[in-house]
PDB file of C-alpha atoms in Angstrom:
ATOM      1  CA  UNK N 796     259.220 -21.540 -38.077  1.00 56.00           C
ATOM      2  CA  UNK N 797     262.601 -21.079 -36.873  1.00 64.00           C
ATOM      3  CA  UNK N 798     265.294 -20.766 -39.372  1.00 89.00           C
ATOM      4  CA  UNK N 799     267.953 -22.621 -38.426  1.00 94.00           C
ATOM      5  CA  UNK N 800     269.058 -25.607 -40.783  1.00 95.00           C
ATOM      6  CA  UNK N 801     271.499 -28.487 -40.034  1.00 97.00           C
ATOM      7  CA  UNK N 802     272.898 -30.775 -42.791  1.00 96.00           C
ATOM      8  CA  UNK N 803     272.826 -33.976 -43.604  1.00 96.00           C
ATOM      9  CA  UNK N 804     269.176 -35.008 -42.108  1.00 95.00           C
ATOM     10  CA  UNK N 805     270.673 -38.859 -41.852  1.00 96.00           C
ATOM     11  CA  UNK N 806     274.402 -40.123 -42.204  1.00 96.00           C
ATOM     12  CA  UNK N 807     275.301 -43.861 -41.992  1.00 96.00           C
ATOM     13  CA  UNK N 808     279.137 -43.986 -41.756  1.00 96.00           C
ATOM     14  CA  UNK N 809     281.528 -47.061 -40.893  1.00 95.00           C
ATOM     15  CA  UNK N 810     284.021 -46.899 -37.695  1.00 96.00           C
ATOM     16  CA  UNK N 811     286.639 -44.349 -37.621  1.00 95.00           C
ATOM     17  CA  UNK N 812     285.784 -42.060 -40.623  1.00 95.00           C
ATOM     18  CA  UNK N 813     286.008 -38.506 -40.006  1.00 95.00           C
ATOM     19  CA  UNK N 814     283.100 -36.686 -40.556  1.00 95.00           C
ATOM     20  CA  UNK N 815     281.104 -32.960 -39.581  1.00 97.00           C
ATOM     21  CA  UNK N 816     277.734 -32.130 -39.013  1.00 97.00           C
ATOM     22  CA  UNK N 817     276.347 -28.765 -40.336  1.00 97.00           C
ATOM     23  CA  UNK N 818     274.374 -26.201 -38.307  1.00 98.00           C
ATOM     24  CA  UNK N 819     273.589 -22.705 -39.658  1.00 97.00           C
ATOM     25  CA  UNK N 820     270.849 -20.048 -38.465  1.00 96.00           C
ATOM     26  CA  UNK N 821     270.037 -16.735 -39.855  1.00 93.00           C
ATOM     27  CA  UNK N 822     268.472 -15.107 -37.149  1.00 87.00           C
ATOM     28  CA  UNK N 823     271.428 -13.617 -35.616  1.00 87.00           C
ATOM     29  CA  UNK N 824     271.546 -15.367 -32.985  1.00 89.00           C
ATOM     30  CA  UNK N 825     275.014 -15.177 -30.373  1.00 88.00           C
ATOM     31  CA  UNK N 826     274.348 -18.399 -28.476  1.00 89.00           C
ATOM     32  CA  UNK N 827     274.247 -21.583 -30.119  1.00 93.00           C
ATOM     33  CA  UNK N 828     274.157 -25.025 -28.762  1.00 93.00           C
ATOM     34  CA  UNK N 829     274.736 -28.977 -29.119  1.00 95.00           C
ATOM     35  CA  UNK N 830     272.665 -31.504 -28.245  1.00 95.00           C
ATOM     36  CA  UNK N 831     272.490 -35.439 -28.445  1.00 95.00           C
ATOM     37  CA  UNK N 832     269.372 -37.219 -27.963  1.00 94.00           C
ATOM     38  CA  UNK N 833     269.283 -40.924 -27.670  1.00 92.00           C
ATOM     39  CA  UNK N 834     265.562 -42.796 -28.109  1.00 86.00           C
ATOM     40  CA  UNK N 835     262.883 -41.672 -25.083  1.00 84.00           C
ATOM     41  CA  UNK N 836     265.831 -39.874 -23.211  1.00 88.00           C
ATOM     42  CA  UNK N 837     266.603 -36.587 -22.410  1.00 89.00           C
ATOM     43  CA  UNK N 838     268.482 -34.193 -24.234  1.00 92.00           C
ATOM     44  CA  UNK N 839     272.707 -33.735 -23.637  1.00 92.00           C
ATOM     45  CA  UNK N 840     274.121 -30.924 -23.792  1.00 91.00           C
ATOM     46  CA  UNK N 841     277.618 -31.157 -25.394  1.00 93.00           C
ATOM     47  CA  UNK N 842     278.800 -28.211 -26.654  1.00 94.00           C
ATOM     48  CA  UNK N 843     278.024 -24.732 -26.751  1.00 91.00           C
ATOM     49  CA  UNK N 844     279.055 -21.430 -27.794  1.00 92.00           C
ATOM     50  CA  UNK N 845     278.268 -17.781 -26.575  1.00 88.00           C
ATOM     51  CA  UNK N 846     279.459 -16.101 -29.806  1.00 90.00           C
ATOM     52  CA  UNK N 847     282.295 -16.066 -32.609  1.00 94.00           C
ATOM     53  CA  UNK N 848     285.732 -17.561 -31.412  1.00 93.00           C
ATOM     54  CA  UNK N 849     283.844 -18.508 -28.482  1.00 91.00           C
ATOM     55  CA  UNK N 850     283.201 -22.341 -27.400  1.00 93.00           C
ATOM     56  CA  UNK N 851     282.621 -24.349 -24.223  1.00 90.00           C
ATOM     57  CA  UNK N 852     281.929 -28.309 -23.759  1.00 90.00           C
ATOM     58  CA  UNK N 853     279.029 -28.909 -22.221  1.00 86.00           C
ATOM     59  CA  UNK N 854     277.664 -31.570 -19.464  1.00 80.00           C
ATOM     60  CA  UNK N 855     278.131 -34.522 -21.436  1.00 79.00           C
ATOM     61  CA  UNK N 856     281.529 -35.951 -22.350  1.00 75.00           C
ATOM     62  CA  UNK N 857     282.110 -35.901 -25.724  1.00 79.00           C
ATOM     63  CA  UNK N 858     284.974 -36.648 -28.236  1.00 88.00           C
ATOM     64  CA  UNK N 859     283.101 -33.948 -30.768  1.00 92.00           C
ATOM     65  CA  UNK N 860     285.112 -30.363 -31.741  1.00 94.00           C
ATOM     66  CA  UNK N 861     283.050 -27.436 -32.711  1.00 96.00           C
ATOM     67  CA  UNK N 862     284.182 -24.296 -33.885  1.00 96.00           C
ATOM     68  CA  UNK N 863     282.597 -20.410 -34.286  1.00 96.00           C
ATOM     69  CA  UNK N 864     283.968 -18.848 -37.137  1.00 96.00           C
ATOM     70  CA  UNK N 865     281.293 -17.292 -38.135  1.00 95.00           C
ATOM     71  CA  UNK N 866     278.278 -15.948 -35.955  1.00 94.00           C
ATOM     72  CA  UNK N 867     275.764 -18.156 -38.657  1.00 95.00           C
ATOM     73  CA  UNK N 868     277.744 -21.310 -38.703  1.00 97.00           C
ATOM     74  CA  UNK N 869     278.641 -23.966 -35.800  1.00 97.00           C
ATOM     75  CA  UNK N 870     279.859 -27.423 -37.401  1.00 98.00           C
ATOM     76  CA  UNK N 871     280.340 -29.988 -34.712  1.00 97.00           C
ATOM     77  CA  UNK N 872     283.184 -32.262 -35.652  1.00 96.00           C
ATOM     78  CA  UNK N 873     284.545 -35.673 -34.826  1.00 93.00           C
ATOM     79  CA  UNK N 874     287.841 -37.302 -36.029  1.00 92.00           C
ATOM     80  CA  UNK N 875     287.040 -40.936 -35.861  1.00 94.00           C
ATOM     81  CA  UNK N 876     283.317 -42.019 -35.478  1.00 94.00           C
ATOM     82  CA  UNK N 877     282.847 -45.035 -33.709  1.00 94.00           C
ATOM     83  CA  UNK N 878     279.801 -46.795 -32.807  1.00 95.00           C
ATOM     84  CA  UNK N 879     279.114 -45.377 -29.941  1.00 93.00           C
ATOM     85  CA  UNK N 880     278.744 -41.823 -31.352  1.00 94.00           C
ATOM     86  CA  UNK N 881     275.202 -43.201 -33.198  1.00 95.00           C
ATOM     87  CA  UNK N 882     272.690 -40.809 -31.930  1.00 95.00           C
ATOM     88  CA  UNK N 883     270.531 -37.761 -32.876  1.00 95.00           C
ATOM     89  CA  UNK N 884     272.242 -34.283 -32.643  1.00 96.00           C
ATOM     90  CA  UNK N 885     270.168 -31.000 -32.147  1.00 96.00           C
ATOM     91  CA  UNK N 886     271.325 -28.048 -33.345  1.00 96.00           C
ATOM     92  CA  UNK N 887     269.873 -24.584 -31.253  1.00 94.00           C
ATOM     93  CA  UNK N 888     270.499 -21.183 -31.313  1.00 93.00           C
ATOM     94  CA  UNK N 889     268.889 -18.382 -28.841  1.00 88.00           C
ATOM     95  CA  UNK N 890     267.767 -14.941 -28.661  1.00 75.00           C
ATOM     96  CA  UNK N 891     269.241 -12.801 -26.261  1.00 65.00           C
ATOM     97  CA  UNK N 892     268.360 -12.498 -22.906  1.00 57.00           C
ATOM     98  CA  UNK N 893     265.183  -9.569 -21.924  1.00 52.00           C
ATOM     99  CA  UNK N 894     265.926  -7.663 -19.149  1.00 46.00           C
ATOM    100  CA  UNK N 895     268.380  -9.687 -17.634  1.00 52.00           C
ATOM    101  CA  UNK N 896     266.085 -12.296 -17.392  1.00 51.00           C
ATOM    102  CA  UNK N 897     267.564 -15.416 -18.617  1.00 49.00           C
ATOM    103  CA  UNK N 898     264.247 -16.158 -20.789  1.00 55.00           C
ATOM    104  CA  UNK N 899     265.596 -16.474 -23.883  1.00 67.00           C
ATOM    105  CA  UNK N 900     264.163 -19.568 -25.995  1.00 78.00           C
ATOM    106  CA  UNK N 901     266.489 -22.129 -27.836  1.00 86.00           C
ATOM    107  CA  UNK N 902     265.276 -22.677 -31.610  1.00 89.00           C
ATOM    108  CA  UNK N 903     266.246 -26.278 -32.616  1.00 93.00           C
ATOM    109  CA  UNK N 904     267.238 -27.226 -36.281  1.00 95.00           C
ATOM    110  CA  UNK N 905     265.871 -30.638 -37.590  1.00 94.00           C
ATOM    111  CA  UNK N 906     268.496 -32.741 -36.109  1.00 95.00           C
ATOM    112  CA  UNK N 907     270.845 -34.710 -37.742  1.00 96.00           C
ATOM    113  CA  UNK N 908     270.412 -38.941 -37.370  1.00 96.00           C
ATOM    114  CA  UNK N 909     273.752 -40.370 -37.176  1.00 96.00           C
ATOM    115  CA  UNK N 910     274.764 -44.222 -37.451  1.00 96.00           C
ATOM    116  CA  UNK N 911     278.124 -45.918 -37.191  1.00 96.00           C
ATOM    117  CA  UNK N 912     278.296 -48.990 -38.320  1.00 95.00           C
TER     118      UNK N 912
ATOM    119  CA  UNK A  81     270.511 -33.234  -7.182  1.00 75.00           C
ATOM    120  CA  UNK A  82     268.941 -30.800 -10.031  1.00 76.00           C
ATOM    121  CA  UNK A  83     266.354 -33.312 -11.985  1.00 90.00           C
ATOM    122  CA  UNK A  84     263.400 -33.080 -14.261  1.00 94.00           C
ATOM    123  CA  UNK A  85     260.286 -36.081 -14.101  1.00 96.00           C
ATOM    124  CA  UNK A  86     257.839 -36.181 -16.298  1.00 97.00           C
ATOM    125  CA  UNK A  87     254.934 -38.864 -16.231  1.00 96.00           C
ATOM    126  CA  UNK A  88     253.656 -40.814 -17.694  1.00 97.00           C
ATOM    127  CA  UNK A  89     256.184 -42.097 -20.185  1.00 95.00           C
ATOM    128  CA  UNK A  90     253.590 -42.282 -22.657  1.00 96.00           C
ATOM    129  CA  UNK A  91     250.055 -41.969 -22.998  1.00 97.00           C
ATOM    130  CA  UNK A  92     247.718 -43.166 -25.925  1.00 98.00           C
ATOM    131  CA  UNK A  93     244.274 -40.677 -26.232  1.00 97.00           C
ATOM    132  CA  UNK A  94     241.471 -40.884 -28.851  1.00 97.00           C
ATOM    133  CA  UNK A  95     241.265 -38.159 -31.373  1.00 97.00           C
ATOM    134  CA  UNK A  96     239.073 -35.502 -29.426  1.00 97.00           C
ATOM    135  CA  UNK A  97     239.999 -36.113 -25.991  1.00 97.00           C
ATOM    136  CA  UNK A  98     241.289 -34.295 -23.364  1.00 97.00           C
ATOM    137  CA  UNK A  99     245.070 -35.197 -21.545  1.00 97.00           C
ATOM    138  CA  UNK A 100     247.234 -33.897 -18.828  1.00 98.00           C
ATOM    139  CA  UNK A 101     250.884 -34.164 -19.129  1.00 98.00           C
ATOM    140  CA  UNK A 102     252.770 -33.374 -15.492  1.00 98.00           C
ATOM    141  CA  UNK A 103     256.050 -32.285 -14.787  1.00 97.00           C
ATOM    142  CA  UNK A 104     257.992 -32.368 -11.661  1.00 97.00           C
ATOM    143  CA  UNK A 105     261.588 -30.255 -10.436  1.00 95.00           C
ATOM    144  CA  UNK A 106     263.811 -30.352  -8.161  1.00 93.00           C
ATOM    145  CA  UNK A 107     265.885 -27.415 -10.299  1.00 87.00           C
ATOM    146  CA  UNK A 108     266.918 -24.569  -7.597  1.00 84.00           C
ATOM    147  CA  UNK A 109     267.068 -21.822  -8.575  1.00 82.00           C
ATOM    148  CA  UNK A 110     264.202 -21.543 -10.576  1.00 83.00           C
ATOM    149  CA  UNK A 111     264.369 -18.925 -13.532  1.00 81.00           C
ATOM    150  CA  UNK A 112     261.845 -20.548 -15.847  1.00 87.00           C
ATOM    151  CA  UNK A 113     259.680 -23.156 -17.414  1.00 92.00           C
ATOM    152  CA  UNK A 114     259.439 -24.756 -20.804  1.00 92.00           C
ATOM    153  CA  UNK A 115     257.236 -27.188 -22.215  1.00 95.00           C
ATOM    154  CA  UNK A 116     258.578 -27.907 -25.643  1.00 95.00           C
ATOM    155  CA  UNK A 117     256.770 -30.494 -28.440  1.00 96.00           C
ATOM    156  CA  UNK A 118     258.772 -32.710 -30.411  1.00 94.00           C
ATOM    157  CA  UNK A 119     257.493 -34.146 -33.651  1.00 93.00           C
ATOM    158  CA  UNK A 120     259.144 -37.434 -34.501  1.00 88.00           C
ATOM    159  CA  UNK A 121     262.588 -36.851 -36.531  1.00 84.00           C
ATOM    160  CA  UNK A 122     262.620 -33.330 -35.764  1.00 88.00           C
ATOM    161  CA  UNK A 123     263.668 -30.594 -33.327  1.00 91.00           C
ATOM    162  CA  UNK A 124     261.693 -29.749 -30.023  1.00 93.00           C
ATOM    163  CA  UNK A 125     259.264 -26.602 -30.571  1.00 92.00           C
ATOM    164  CA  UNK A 126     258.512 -24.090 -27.882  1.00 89.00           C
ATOM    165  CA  UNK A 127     255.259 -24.073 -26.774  1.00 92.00           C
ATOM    166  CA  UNK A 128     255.116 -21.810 -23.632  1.00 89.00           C
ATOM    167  CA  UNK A 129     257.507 -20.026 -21.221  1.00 86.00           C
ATOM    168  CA  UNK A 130     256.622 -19.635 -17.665  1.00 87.00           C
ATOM    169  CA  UNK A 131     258.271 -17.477 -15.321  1.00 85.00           C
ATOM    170  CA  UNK A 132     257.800 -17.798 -11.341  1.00 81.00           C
ATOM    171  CA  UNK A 133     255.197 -15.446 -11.099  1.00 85.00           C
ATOM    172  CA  UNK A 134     252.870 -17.114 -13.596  1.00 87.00           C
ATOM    173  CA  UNK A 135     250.438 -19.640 -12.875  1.00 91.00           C
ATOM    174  CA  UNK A 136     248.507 -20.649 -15.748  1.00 94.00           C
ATOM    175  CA  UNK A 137     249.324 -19.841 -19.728  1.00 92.00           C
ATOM    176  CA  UNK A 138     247.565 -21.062 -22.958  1.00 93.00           C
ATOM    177  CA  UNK A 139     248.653 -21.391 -26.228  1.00 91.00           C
ATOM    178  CA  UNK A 140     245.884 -22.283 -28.700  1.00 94.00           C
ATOM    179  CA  UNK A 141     244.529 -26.071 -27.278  1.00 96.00           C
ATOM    180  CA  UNK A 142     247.601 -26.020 -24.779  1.00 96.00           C
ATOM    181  CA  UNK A 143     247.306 -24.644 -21.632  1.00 96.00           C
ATOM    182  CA  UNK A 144     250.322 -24.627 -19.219  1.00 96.00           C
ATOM    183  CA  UNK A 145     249.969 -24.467 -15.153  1.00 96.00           C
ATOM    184  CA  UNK A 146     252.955 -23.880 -12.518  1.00 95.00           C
ATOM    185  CA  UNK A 147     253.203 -24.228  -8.741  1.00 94.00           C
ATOM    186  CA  UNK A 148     256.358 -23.309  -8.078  1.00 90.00           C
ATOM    187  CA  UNK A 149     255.860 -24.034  -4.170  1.00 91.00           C
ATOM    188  CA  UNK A 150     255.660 -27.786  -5.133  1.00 94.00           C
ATOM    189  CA  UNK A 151     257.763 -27.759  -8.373  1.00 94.00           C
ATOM    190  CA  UNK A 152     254.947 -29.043 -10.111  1.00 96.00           C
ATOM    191  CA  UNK A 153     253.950 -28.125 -13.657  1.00 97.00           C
ATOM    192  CA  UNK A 154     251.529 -29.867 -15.420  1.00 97.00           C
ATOM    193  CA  UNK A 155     250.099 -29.222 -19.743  1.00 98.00           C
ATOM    194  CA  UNK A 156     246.952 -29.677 -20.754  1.00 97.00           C
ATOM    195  CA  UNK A 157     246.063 -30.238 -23.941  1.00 97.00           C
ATOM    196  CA  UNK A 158     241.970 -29.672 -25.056  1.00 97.00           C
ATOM    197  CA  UNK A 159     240.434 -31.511 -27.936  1.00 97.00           C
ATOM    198  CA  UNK A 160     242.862 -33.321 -29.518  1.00 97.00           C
ATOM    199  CA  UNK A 161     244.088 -33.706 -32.875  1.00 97.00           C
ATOM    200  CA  UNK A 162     246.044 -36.149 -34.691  1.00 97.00           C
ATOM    201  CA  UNK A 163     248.805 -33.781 -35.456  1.00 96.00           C
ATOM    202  CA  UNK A 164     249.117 -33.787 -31.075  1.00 97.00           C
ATOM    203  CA  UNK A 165     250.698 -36.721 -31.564  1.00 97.00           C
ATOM    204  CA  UNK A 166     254.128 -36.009 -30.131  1.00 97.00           C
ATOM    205  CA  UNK A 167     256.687 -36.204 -27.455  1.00 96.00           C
ATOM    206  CA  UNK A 168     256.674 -33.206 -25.347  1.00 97.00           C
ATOM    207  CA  UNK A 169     259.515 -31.994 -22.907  1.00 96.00           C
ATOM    208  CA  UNK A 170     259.370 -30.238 -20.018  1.00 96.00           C
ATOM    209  CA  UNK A 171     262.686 -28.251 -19.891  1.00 93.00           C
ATOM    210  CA  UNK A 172     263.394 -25.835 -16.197  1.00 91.00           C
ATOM    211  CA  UNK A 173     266.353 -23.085 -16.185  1.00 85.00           C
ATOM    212  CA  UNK A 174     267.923 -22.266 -13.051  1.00 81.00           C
ATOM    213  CA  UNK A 175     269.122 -18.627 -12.915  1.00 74.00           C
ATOM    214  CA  UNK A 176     272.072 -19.371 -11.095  1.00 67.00           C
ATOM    215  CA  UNK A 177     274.769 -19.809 -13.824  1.00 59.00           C
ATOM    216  CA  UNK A 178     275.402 -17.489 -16.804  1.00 58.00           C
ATOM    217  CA  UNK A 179     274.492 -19.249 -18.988  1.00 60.00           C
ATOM    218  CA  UNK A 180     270.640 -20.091 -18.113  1.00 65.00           C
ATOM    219  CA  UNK A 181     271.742 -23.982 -17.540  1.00 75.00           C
ATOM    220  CA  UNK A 182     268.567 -25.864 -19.241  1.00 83.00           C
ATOM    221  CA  UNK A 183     267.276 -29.616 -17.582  1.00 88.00           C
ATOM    222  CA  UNK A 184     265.457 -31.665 -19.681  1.00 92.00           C
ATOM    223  CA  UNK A 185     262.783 -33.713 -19.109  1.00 94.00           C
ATOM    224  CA  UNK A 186     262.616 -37.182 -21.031  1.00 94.00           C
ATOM    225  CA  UNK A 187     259.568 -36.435 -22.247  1.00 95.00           C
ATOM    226  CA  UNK A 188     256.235 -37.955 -22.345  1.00 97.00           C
ATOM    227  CA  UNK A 189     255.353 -39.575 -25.749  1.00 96.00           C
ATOM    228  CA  UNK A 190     251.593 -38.949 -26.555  1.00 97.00           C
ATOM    229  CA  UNK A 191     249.823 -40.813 -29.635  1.00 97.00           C
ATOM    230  CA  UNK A 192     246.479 -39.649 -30.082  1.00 97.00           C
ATOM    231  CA  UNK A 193     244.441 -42.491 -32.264  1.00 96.00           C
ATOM    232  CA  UNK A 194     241.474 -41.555 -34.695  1.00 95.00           C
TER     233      UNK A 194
END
């Protein structure tokens, strides 16, 4: 069981409230990692970070902020939700690569269900 | 184009059967394989890694194959249970970025009936 937690489970929000999605592991973990994940589609990578004050945007456009303060904590935030930004968003942090092979394994947190209304 | 297929899109089994889920790549370079299971509401799980060496690994009642001449990969999942019952992900990383760039798969959705 991978310990990596993301808070709230479900958030139902009306158009242009600003709001933040919690994602915290305690495996020490230096990567961590974004997703969103619409019904029967793939996953999107949309942000991602490689340790703390470190942070890249991923392959999907998104109006989402994250920040690495801390190596245990990566909140992903956005301003003004609209509803286009209802989705699921994975939370996933990974061990380090072994022998410079890049076989690390991404532990996801529970996901959080987001709806904009 | 790099792309992950998986088929089929879903697939309904009775409680004690066997399945085969396939995957195919077109991700180049190839660093590794993935097949991850996804519970509904809930993160993906890994379930086995496979390198480019490696052409058959099991885990338990799953048992993972790769050709990486084709780009075909392919699960197999013995004697069923209820608790299969699952979307599961084939996910390929390329080696050719820092970063291990990851391409999902949408999945195939398996219910497995009593």
């Amino acid at each position: 069981e991978a310990d990596i937690y993301q808070t709230p489970r479900y958030l139902v929000i009306g158009t242009g409230k600003k709001i933040t999605l919690e994602c915290s592991q305690t495996m020490g973990h230096d990567k961590m990692y974004w997703y969103q994940q619409d019904p029967g589609m793939e996953l999107h990578l949309i942000h991602y970070s490689y340790g703390v004050n470190s942070t890249e945007k991923g392959d999907l456009s998104s109006e989402s902020t994250v920040s690495r303060i801390r190596t245990e904590h990566f909140p992903l935030t956005l301003e003004s939700a609209r509803p286009s930004h209802t989705s699921q968003y994975l939370c996933a942090s990974s061990d380090p690569l072994i022998s410079g092979l890049k076989t690390d394994t991404q532990y996801f947190g529970p996901g959080t269900r987001l709806t904009v209304l | 184009k790099n792309q992950v297929e998986q088929s089929p899109q879903s697939l309904i089994i009775l409680e004690g059967k066997n399945c085969t889920l396939q995957c195919n790549y077109t991700v180049s370079p190839f660093s590794n394989l993935r097949w991850y299971k996804q519970d509904t509401g809930r993160g993906p799980v890994s379930l086995t890694i496979m390198t480019f060496s490696e052409n058959t690994k099991s885990n338990g009642r799953y048992t993972a194959t790769l050709d990486a001449d084709t780009k075909q990969s392919s699960l197999h999942i013995t004697a069923s249970q209820l608790s299969d019952s699952a979307s599961y992900i084939c996910v390929v990383i390329d080696r050719g970025s820092t970063l291990g760039r990851l391409y999902f798969g949408r999945g195939t959705q398996l219910t497995v009936w009593p």
